[in-house]
Backbone as ProteinMPNN parsed JSONL, in Angstrom:
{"seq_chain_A": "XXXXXXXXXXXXXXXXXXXXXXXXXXXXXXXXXXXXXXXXXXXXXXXXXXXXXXXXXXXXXXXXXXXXXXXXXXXXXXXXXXXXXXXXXXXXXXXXXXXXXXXXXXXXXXXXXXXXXXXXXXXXXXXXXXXXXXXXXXXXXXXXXXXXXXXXXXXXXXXXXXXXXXXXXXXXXXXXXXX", "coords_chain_A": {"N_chain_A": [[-107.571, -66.214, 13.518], [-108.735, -68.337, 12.292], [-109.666, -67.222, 10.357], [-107.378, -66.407, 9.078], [-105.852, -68.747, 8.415], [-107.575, -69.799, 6.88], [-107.611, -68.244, 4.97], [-105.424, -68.168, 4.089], [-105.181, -71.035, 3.535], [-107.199, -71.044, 1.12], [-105.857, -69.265, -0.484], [-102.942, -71.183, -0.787], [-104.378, -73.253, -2.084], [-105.441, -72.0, -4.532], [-102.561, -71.042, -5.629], [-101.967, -73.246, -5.772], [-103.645, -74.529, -7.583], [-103.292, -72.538, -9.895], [-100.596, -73.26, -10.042], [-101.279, -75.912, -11.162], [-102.471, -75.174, -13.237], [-100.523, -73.696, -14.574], [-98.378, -76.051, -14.816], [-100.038, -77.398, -16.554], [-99.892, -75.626, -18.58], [-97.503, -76.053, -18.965], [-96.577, -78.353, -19.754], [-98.137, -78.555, -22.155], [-97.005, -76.673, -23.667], [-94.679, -77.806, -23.724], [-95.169, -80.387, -25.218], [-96.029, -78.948, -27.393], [-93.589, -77.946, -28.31], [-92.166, -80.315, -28.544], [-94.011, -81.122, -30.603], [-92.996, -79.341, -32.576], [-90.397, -79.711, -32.758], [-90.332, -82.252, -34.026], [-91.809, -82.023, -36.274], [-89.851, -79.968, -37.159], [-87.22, -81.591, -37.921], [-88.796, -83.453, -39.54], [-88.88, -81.8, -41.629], [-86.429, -81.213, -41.758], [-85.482, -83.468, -43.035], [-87.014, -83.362, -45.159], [-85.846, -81.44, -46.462], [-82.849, -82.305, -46.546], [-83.672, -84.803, -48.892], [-84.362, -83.156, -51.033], [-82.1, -81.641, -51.335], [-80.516, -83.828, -51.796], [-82.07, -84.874, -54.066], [-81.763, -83.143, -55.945], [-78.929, -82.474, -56.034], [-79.036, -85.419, -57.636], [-79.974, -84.415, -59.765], [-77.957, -82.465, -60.719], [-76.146, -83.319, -61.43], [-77.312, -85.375, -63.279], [-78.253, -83.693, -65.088], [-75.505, -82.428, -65.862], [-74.332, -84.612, -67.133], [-76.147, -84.788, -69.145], [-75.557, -82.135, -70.574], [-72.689, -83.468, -71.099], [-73.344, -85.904, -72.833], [-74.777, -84.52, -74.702], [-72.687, -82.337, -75.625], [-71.109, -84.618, -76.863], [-72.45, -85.795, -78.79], [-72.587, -83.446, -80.265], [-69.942, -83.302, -81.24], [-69.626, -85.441, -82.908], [-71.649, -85.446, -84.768], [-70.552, -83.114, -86.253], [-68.196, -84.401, -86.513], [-69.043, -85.87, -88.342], [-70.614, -84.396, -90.438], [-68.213, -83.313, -91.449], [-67.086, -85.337, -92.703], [-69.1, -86.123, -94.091], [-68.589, -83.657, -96.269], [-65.639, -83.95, -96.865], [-66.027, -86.424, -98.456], [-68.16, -85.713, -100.548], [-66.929, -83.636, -101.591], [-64.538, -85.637, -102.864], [-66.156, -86.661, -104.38], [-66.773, -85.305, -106.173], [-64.351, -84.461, -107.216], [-63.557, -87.318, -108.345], [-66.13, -87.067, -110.203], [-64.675, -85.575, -111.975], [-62.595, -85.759, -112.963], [-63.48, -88.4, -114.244], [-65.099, -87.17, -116.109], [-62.863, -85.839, -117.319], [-61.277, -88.076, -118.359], [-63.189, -89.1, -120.176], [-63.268, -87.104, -121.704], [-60.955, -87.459, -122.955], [-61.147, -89.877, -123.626], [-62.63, -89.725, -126.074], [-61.476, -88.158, -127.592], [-59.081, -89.621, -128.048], [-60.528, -91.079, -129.519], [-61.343, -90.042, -132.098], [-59.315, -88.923, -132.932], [-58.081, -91.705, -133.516], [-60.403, -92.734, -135.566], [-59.531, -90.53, -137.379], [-57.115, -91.403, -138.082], [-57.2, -93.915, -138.847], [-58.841, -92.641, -141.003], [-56.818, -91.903, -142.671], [-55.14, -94.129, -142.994], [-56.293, -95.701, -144.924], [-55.944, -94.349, -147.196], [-53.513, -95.751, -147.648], [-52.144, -98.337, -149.611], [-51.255, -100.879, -147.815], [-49.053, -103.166, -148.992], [-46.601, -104.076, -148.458], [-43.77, -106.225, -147.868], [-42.117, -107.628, -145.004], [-38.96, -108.192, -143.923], [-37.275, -110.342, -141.879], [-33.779, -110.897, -140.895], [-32.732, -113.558, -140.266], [-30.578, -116.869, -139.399], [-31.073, -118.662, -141.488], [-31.856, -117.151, -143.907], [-30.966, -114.95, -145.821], [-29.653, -111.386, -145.339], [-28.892, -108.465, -147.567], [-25.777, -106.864, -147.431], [-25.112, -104.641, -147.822], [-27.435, -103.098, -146.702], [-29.486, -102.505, -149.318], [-32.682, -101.323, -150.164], [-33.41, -101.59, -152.69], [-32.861, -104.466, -152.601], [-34.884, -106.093, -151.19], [-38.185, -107.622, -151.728], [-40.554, -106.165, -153.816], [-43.2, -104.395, -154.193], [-45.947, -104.901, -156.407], [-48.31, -103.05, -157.403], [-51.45, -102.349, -158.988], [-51.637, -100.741, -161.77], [-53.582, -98.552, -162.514], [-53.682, -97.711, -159.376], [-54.543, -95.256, -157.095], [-53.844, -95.219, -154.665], [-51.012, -94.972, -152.089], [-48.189, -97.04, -152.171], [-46.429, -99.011, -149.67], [-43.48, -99.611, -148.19], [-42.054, -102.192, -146.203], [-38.579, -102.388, -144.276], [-36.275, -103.97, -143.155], [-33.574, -103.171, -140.589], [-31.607, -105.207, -140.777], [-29.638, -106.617, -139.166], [-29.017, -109.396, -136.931], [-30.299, -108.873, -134.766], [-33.812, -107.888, -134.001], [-35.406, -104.903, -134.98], [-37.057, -102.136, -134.631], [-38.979, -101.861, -137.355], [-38.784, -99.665, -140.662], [-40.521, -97.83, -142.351], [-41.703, -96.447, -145.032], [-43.244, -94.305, -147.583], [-43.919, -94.496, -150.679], [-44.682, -92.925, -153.966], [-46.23, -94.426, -156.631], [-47.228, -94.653, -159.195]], "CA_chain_A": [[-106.693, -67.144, 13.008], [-109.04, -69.117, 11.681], [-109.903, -66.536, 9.048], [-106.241, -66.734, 8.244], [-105.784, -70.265, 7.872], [-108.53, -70.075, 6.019], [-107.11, -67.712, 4.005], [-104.345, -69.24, 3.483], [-105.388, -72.418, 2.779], [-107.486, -70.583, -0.278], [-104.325, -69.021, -1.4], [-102.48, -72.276, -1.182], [-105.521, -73.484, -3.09], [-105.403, -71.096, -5.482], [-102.069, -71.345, -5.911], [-101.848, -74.968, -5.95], [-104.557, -74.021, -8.801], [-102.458, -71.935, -10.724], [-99.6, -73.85, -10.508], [-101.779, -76.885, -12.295], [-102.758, -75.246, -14.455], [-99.1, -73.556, -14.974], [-98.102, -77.171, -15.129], [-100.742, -78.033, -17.566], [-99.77, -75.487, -19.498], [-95.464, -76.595, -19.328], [-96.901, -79.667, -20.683], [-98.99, -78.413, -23.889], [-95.777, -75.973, -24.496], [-93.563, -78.739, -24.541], [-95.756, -81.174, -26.165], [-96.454, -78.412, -28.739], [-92.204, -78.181, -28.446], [-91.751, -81.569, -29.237], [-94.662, -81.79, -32.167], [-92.399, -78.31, -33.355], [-88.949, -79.981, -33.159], [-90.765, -83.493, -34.883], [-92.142, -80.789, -37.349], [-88.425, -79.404, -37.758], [-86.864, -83.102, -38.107], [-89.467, -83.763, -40.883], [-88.688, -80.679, -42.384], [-84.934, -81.242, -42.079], [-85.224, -84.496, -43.516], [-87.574, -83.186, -46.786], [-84.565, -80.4, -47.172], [-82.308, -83.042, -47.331], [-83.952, -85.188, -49.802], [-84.658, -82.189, -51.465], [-80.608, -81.628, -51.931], [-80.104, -84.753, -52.99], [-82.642, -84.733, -55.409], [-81.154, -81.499, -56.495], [-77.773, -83.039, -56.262], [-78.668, -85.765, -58.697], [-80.421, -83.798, -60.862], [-77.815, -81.725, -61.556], [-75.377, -84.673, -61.768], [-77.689, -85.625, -64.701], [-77.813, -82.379, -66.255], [-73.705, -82.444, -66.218], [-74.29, -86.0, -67.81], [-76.89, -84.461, -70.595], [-74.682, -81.596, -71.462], [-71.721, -84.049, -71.923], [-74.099, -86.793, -74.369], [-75.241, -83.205, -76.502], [-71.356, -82.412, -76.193], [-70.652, -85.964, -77.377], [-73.809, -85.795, -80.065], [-72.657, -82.589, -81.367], [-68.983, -83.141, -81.896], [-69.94, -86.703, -83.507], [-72.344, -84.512, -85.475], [-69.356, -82.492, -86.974], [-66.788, -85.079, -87.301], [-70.288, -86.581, -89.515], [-70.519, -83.282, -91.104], [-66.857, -83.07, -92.508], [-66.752, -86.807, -93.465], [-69.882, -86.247, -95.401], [-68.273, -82.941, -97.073], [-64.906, -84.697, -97.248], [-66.883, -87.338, -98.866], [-68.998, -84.886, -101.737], [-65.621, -83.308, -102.223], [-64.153, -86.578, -103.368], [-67.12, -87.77, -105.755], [-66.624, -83.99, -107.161], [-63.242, -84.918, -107.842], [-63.493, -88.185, -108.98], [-66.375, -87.288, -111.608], [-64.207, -83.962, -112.972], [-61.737, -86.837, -113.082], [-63.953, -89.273, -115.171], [-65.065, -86.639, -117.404], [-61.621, -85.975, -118.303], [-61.033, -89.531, -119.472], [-64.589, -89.418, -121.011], [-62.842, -86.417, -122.862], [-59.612, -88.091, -123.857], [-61.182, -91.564, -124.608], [-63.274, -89.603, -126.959], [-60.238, -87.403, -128.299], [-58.706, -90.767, -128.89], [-61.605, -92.175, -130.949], [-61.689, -89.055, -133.105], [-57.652, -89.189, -133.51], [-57.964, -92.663, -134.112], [-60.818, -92.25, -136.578], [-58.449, -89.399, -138.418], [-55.819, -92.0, -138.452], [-57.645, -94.787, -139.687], [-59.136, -92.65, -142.617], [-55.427, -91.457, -143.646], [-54.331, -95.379, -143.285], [-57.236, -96.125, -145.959], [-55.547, -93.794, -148.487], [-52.376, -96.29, -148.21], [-51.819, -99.332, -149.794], [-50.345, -101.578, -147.325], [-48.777, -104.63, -149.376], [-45.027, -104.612, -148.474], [-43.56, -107.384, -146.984], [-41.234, -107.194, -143.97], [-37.602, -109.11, -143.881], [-36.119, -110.232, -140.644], [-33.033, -111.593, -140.906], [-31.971, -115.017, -139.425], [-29.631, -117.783, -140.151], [-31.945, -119.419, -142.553], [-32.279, -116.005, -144.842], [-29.595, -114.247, -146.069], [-29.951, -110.34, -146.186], [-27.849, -107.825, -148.276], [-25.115, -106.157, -146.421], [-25.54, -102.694, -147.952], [-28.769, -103.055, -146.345], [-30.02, -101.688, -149.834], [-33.704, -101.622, -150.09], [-33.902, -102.746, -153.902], [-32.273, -106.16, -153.012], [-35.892, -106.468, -151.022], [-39.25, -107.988, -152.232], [-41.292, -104.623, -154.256], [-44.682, -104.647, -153.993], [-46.034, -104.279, -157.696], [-49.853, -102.351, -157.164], [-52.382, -102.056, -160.553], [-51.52, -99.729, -162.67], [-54.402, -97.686, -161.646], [-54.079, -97.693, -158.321], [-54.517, -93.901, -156.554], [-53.072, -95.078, -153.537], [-49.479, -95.237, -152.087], [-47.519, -98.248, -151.792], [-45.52, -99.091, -148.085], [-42.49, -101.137, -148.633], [-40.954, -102.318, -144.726], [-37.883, -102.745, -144.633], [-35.628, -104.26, -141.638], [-32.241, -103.172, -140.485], [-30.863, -106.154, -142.019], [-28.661, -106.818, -138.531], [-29.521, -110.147, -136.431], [-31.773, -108.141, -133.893], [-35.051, -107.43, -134.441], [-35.438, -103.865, -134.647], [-38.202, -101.374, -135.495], [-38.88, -101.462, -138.844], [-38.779, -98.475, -140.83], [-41.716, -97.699, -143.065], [-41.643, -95.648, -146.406], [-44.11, -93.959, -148.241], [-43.848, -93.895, -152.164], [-46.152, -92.648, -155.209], [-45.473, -95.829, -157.633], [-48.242, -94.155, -159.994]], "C_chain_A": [[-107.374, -68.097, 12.045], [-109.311, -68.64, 10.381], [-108.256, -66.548, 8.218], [-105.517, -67.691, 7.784], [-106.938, -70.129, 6.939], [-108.703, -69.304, 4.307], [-106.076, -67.869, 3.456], [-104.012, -70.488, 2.767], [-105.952, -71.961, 1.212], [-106.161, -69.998, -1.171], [-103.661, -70.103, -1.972], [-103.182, -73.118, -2.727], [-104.96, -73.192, -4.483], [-104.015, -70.92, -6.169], [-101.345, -72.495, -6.514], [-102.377, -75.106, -7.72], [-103.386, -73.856, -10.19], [-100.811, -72.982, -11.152], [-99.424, -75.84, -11.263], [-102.147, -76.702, -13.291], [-101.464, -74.764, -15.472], [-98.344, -75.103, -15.941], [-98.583, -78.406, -16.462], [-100.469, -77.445, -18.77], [-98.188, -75.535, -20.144], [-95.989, -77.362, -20.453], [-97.374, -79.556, -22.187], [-97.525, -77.844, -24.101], [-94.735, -77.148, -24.767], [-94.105, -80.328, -25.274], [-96.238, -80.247, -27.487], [-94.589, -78.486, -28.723], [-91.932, -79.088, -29.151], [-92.386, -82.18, -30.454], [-93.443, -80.566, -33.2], [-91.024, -78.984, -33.972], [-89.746, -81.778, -33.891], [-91.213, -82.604, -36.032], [-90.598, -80.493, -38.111], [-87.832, -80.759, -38.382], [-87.667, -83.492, -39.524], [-88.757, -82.617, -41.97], [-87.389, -80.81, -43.036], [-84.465, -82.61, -42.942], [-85.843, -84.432, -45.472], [-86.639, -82.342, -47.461], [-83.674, -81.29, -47.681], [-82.327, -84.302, -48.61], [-84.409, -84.432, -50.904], [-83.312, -82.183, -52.179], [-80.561, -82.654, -52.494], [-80.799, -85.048, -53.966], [-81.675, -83.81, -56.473], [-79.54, -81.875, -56.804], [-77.537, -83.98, -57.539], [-79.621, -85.184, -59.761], [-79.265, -82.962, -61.645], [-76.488, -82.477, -61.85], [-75.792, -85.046, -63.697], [-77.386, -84.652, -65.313], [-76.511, -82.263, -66.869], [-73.71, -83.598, -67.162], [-74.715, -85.673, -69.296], [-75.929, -83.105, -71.111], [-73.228, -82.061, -72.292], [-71.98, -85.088, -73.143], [-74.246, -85.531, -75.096], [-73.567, -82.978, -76.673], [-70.725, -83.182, -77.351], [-71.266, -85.629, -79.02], [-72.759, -84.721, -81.102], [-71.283, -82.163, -82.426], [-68.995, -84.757, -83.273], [-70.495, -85.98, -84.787], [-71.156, -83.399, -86.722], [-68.587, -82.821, -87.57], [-67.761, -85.625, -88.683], [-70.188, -85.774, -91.097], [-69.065, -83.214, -92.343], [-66.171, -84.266, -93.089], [-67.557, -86.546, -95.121], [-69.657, -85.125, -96.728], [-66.854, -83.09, -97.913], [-65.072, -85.763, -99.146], [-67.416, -86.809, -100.487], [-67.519, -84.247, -102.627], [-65.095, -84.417, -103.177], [-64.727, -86.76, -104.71], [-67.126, -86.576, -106.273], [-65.206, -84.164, -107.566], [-63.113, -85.934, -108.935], [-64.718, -88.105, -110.794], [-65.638, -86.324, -112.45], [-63.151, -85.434, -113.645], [-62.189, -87.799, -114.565], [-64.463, -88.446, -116.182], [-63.969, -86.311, -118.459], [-61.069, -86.751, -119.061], [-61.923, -89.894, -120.274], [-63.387, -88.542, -122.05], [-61.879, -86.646, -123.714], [-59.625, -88.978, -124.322], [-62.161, -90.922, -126.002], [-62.303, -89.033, -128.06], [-59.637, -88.34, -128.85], [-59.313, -91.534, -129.608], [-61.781, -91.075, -131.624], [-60.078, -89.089, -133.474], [-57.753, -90.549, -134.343], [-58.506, -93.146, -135.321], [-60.415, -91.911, -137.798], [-57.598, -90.64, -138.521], [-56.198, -93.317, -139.364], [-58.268, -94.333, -141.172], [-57.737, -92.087, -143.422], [-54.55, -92.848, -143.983], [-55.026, -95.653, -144.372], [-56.596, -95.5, -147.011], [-54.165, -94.677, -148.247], [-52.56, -98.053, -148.589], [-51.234, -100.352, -149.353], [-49.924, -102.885, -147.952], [-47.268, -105.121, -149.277], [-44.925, -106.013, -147.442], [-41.718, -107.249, -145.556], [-40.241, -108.782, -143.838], [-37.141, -108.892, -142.921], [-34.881, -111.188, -140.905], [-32.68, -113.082, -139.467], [-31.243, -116.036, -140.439], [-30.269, -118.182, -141.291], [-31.813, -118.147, -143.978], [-31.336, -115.14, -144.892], [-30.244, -112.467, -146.179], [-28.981, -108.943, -146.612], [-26.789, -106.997, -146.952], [-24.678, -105.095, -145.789], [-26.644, -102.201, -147.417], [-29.795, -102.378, -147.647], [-31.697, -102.538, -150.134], [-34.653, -102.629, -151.266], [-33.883, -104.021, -153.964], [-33.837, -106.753, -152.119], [-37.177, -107.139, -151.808], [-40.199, -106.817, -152.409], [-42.373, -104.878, -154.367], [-45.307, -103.832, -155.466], [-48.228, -103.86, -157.795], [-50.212, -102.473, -158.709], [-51.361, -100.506, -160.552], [-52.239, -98.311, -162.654], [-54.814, -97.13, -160.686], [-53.777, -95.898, -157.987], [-54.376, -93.774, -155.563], [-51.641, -95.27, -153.57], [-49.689, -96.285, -151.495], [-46.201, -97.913, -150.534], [-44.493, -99.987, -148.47], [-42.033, -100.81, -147.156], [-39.767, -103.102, -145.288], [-36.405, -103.448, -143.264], [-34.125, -103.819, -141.862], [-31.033, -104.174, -140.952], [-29.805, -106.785, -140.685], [-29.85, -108.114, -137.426], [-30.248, -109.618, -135.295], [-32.696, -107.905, -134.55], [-34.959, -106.005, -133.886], [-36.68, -103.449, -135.149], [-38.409, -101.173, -136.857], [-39.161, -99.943, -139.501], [-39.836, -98.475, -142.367], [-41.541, -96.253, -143.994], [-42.472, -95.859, -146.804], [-43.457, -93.456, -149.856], [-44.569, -93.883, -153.332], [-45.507, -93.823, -155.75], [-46.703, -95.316, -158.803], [-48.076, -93.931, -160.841]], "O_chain_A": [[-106.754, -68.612, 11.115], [-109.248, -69.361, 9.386], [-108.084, -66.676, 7.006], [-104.666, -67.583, 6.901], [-106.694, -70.819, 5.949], [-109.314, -69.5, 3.256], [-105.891, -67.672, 2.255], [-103.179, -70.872, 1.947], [-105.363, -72.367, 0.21], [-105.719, -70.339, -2.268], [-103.598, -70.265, -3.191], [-102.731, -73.41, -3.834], [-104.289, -73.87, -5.261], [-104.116, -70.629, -7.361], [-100.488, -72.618, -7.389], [-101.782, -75.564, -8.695], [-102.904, -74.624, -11.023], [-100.244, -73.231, -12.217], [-98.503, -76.583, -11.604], [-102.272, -77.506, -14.215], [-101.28, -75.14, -16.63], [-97.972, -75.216, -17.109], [-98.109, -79.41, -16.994], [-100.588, -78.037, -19.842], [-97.777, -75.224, -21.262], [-95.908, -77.15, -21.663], [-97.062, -80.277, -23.134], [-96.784, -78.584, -24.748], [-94.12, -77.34, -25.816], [-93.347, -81.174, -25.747], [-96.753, -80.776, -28.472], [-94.29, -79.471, -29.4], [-91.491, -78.938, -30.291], [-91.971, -83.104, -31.154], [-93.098, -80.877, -34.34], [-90.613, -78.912, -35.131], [-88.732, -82.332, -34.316], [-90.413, -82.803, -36.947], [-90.297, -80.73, -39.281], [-88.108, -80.892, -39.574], [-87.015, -83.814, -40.517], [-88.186, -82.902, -43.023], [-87.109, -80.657, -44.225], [-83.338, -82.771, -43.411], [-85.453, -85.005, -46.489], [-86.495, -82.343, -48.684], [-83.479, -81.352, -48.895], [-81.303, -84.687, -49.175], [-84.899, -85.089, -51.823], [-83.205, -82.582, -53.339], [-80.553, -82.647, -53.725], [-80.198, -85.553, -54.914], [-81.103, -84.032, -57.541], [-79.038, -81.498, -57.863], [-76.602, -83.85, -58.329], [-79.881, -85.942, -60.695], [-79.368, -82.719, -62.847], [-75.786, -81.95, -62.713], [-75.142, -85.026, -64.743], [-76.398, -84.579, -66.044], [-76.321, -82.055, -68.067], [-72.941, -83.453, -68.113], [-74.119, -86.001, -70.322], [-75.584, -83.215, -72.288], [-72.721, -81.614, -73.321], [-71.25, -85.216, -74.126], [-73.768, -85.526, -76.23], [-73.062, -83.37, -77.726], [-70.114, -82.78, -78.342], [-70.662, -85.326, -80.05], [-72.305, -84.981, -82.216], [-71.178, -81.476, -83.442], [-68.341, -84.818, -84.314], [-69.793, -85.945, -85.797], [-71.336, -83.215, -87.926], [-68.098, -82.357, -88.6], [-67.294, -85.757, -89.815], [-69.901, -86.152, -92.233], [-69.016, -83.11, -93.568], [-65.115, -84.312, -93.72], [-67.23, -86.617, -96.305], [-70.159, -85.305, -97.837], [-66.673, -82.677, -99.059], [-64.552, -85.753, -100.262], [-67.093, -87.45, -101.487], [-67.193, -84.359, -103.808], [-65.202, -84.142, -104.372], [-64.155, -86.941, -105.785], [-67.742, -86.727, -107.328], [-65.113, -83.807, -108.741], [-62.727, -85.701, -110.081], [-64.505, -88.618, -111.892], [-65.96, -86.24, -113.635], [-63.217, -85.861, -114.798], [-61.531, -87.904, -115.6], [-64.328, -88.923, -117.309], [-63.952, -86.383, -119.687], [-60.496, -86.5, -120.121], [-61.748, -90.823, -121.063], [-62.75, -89.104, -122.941], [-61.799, -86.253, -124.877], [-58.817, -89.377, -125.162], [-62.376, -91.706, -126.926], [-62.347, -89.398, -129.235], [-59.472, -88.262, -130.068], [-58.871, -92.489, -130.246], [-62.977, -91.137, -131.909], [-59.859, -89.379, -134.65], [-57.568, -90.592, -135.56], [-57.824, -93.769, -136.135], [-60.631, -92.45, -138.883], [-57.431, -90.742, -139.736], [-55.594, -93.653, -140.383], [-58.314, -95.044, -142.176], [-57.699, -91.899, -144.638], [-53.638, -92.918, -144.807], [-54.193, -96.001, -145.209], [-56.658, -96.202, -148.02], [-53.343, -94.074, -148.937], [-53.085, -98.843, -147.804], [-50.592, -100.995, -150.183], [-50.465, -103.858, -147.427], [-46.786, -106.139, -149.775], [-45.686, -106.551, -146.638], [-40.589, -106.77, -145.655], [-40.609, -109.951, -143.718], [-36.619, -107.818, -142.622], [-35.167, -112.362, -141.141], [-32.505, -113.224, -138.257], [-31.249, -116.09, -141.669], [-29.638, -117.828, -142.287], [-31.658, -118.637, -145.096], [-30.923, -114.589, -143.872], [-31.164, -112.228, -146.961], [-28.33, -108.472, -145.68], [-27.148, -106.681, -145.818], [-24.278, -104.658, -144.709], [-26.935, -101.013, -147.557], [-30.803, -101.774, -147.277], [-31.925, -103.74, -150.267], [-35.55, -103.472, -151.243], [-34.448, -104.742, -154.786], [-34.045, -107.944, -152.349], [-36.867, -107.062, -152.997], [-40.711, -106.362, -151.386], [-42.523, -106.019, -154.804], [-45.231, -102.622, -155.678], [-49.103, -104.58, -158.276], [-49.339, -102.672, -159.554], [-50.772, -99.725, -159.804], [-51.677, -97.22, -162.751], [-55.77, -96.358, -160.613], [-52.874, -95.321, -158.593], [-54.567, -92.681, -155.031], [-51.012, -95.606, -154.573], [-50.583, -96.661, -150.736], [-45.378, -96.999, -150.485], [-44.717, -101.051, -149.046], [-41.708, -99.684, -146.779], [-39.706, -103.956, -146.173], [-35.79, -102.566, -142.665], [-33.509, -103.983, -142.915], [-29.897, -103.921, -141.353], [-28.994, -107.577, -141.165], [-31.041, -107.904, -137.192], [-31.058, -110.476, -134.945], [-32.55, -107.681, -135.752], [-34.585, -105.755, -132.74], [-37.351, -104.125, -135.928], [-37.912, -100.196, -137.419], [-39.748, -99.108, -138.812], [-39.637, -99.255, -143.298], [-41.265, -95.158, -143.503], [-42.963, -96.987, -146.807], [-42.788, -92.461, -150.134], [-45.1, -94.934, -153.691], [-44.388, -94.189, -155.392], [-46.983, -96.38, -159.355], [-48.98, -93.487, -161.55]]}, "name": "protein", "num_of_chains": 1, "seq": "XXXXXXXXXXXXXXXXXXXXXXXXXXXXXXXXXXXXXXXXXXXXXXXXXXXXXXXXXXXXXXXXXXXXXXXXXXXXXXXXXXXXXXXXXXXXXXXXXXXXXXXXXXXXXXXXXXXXXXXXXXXXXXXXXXXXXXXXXXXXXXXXXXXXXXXXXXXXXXXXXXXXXXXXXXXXXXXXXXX"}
């Protein structure tokens, strides 16, 4: 008996043993457990700052494709102002050359007209009638004032002559050799 108490007690022992060191090793497993799930927790916490990084990143991005959006329709409306724009001042000089061309057309007409006025003699005298001045009733032109040129002259003489009626009207202008 005593060998079996004694063997027993070593068992116990030995079991006792085992089940400290069992116990020792619950403990590491769930102290390695609990560094695993503090491990996970970190982890789960860098994922989610991770997303929301990622979240506003792509927040921005949506932001920077709508400023280049912005930019590039700005950019366009720019574009067809500034061609708008070129258009115009291509208008406006076709424009000003044309009046270059007609103010010049009218100083070469006018020119021509001034050297065909030089071949006339302008010395008539122009009769408006009013109360004060009596004028014929035939309206005839002889009963006017004749403009008597040299003898030599190789231009024509203008005699004006007025409608002869209390309005002022356009006078009417005659050309005649007196030569």
């Amino acid at each position: 008996m005593r060998e079996q108490t004694e063997t027993t007690a070593d068992d116990i022992r030995r079991t006792r043993e085992r089940v400290v060191d069992g116990s020792e090793t619950v403990t590491e497993a769930m102290d390695a457990i609990e560094t695993i799930v503090d491990d996970v927790e970190q982890t789960s916490e860098a994922v989610q700052e991770i997303r929301a990084a990622t979240e506003r990143q792509a927040e921005t991005a949506t932001e920077v494709v709508g400023v280049v959006a912005d930019v590039s329709e700005i950019s366009d409306r720019t574009s067809s102002a500034a061609e708008d724009a070129a258009a115009t001042a291509q208008q406006q000089t076709a424009s000003l050359v044309a009046v270059s061309d007609s103010v010049d057309s009218l100083a070469d007409r006018a020119d021509e007209l001034q050297q065909a006025l030089d071949r006339f003699d302008v010395t008539g005298s122009v009769v408006v009638a009013d109360e004060s001045s009596p004028v014929p009733a035939d309206n005839d032109p002889s009963a006017l004032p004749a403009h008597t040129g040299s003898e030599n002259s190789s231009t024509d003489a203008v005699s004006v002559q007025s409608d002869g009626g209390d309005n002022l009207n356009r006078p009417s202008w005659r050309v005649s050799d007196d030569e």
